[in-house]
Amino acid sequence: MSSYTHVIVGLDLSSESKQIMEKAKFLAESSNAKLSVAHIIEPLLFTYGGDIPMDISSIQDQIHTQAKIDLQKIGDEFGIEQENQHISIGQPATELHELAAKEKADLIIVGSHGRHGLSLILGSTSNSVLHGSHCDVLAVRVNQG
């Protein structure tokens, strides 16, 4: 079995991100692979369906600015250069697939919360990433709590 050459980690920048990054860094170092991180911001118009009768672009800009700060902290902690830190706006699975193709990544790592019941039926980001990917996908089970 060949080792990976470029690993992209999709993070939601929650408190569980560090758990995911620790496993991703170990795997990337074991394979001597390049390690990149990505955060996808879902547009507020997707979230609220355009039902907000106001200009929300400044809020979206604030979300982007904070995400950039948070992603840079993670990058600094795990030794990931700025050019390997990616933020985009869109649907997370689609954006991760496009980034993986553009960067020629051969593994995408995402966190999984192990949802049950209705959440499982409706799907999750990790499930969406898995089913549309052209490279390997690893879902890291995060410990909540």
Tab-separated table of C-alpha atoms in Angstrom:
chain	number	residue	atom	x	y	z
A	1	MET	CA	0.000	0.000	0.000
A	2	SER	CA	1.345	3.407	-0.914
A	3	SER	CA	1.410	6.243	1.573
A	4	TYR	CA	-0.435	9.539	1.241
A	5	THR	CA	1.238	12.569	-0.302
A	6	HIS	CA	-1.184	15.383	0.591
A	7	VAL	CA	-3.720	15.370	3.398
A	8	ILE	CA	-6.416	18.039	3.682
A	9	VAL	CA	-8.236	18.388	6.979
A	10	GLY	CA	-11.692	19.957	6.905
A	11	LEU	CA	-12.375	21.694	10.211
A	12	ASP	CA	-15.462	23.370	11.618
A	13	LEU	CA	-13.229	25.299	14.063
A	14	SER	CA	-15.136	23.896	17.038
A	15	SER	CA	-13.502	22.781	20.260
A	16	GLU	CA	-13.073	19.299	18.730
A	17	SER	CA	-10.793	20.584	15.950
A	18	LYS	CA	-7.670	19.942	18.008
A	19	GLN	CA	-8.550	16.228	18.379
A	20	ILE	CA	-8.919	15.927	14.618
A	21	MET	CA	-5.684	17.810	13.961
A	22	GLU	CA	-3.675	15.628	16.347
A	23	LYS	CA	-4.674	12.500	14.428
A	24	ALA	CA	-4.226	14.198	11.054
A	25	LYS	CA	-0.743	15.452	11.923
A	26	PHE	CA	0.290	11.980	13.113
A	27	LEU	CA	-1.002	10.382	9.915
A	28	ALA	CA	0.597	13.022	7.665
A	29	GLU	CA	3.951	12.723	9.450
A	30	SER	CA	3.775	8.914	9.247
A	31	SER	CA	3.317	9.176	5.482
A	32	ASN	CA	5.682	12.134	5.075
A	33	ALA	CA	2.707	13.925	3.480
A	34	LYS	CA	1.965	17.585	3.051
A	35	LEU	CA	-0.726	18.725	5.520
A	36	SER	CA	-3.288	21.408	4.737
A	37	VAL	CA	-6.294	22.654	6.695
A	38	ALA	CA	-9.550	24.024	5.362
A	39	HIS	CA	-12.596	25.697	6.817
A	40	ILE	CA	-15.713	26.157	4.736
A	41	ILE	CA	-18.100	28.941	5.652
A	42	GLU	CA	-21.676	28.307	4.660
A	43	PRO	CA	-23.192	31.514	3.287
A	44	LEU	CA	-25.775	32.991	5.612
A	45	LEU	CA	-28.188	33.087	2.680
A	46	PHE	CA	-27.942	29.255	2.499
A	47	THR	CA	-28.626	28.992	6.202
A	48	TYR	CA	-31.577	31.350	6.320
A	49	GLY	CA	-32.892	30.851	2.805
A	50	GLY	CA	-32.792	34.542	1.958
A	51	ASP	CA	-35.576	35.293	4.436
A	52	ILE	CA	-33.632	38.051	6.169
A	53	PRO	CA	-34.743	41.461	4.822
A	54	MET	CA	-31.387	43.167	5.460
A	55	ASP	CA	-27.845	43.353	4.158
A	56	ILE	CA	-25.890	40.608	5.906
A	57	SER	CA	-22.631	41.075	4.017
A	58	SER	CA	-20.924	42.761	6.999
A	59	ILE	CA	-21.891	39.811	9.213
A	60	GLN	CA	-20.510	37.394	6.602
A	61	ASP	CA	-17.292	39.448	6.527
A	62	GLN	CA	-16.993	39.232	10.325
A	63	ILE	CA	-17.492	35.466	10.198
A	64	HIS	CA	-14.760	35.214	7.544
A	65	THR	CA	-12.363	37.385	9.568
A	66	GLN	CA	-12.883	35.341	12.736
A	67	ALA	CA	-12.494	32.069	10.821
A	68	LYS	CA	-9.199	33.286	9.393
A	69	ILE	CA	-7.936	34.134	12.898
A	70	ASP	CA	-9.067	30.776	14.312
A	71	LEU	CA	-7.608	28.791	11.407
A	72	GLN	CA	-4.296	30.626	11.724
A	73	LYS	CA	-4.119	29.714	15.432
A	74	ILE	CA	-4.558	26.062	14.497
A	75	GLY	CA	-2.019	26.426	11.711
A	76	ASP	CA	0.493	27.973	14.099
A	77	GLU	CA	-0.086	25.263	16.723
A	78	PHE	CA	0.370	22.416	14.239
A	79	GLY	CA	3.080	23.965	12.056
A	80	ILE	CA	0.963	24.499	8.937
A	81	GLU	CA	2.163	27.301	6.698
A	82	GLN	CA	-0.265	30.054	5.726
A	83	GLU	CA	-0.368	28.965	2.074
A	84	ASN	CA	-1.711	25.596	3.276
A	85	GLN	CA	-4.554	27.191	5.247
A	86	HIS	CA	-7.696	27.491	3.135
A	87	ILE	CA	-10.980	29.271	3.760
A	88	SER	CA	-13.797	29.278	1.264
A	89	ILE	CA	-17.488	30.017	1.184
A	90	GLY	CA	-19.971	27.422	0.000
A	91	GLN	CA	-21.313	23.967	0.723
A	92	PRO	CA	-18.663	22.153	2.824
A	93	ALA	CA	-18.559	18.829	0.970
A	94	THR	CA	-18.471	20.451	-2.469
A	95	GLU	CA	-15.778	22.914	-1.464
A	96	LEU	CA	-13.621	20.190	0.108
A	97	HIS	CA	-13.925	18.040	-3.022
A	98	GLU	CA	-12.903	20.963	-5.228
A	99	LEU	CA	-9.995	21.890	-2.961
A	100	ALA	CA	-8.765	18.291	-2.865
A	101	ALA	CA	-8.861	18.107	-6.666
A	102	LYS	CA	-7.134	21.483	-7.089
A	103	GLU	CA	-4.424	20.653	-4.535
A	104	LYS	CA	-4.060	17.044	-5.751
A	105	ALA	CA	-4.781	15.735	-2.253
A	106	ASP	CA	-5.187	12.009	-1.831
A	107	LEU	CA	-6.836	12.071	1.602
A	108	ILE	CA	-9.496	14.281	3.176
A	109	ILE	CA	-9.923	14.078	6.943
A	110	VAL	CA	-13.082	15.319	8.648
A	111	GLY	CA	-14.548	15.007	12.115
A	112	SER	CA	-17.522	12.811	12.889
A	113	HIS	CA	-19.818	13.298	15.839
A	114	GLY	CA	-21.402	9.845	15.556
A	115	ARG	CA	-24.907	11.213	15.242
A	116	HIS	CA	-27.962	9.081	15.859
A	117	GLY	CA	-31.652	9.263	15.060
A	118	LEU	CA	-32.908	12.167	12.970
A	119	SER	CA	-29.446	13.705	12.615
A	120	LEU	CA	-28.197	10.446	11.092
A	121	ILE	CA	-31.109	10.243	8.648
A	122	LEU	CA	-30.630	13.839	7.498
A	123	GLY	CA	-26.938	13.232	6.933
A	124	SER	CA	-23.824	15.035	7.992
A	125	THR	CA	-20.894	16.858	6.492
A	126	SER	CA	-18.617	13.839	6.892
A	127	ASN	CA	-21.136	11.635	5.090
A	128	SER	CA	-21.461	14.175	2.261
A	129	VAL	CA	-17.681	14.404	1.904
A	130	LEU	CA	-17.388	10.614	1.742
A	131	HIS	CA	-19.999	10.101	-0.940
A	132	GLY	CA	-18.712	12.621	-3.443
A	133	SER	CA	-14.989	12.304	-3.032
A	134	HIS	CA	-12.525	11.139	-5.658
A	135	CYS	CA	-9.906	10.406	-2.990
A	136	ASP	CA	-9.847	8.624	0.339
A	137	VAL	CA	-11.825	10.094	3.229
A	138	LEU	CA	-11.153	9.496	6.910
A	139	ALA	CA	-13.807	10.414	9.456
A	140	VAL	CA	-12.249	10.922	12.891
A	141	ARG	CA	-14.663	10.224	15.743
A	142	VAL	CA	-14.507	13.171	18.120
A	143	ASN	CA	-15.007	12.873	21.848
A	144	GLN	CA	-17.652	15.342	22.893
A	145	GLY	CA	-17.454	16.637	26.366
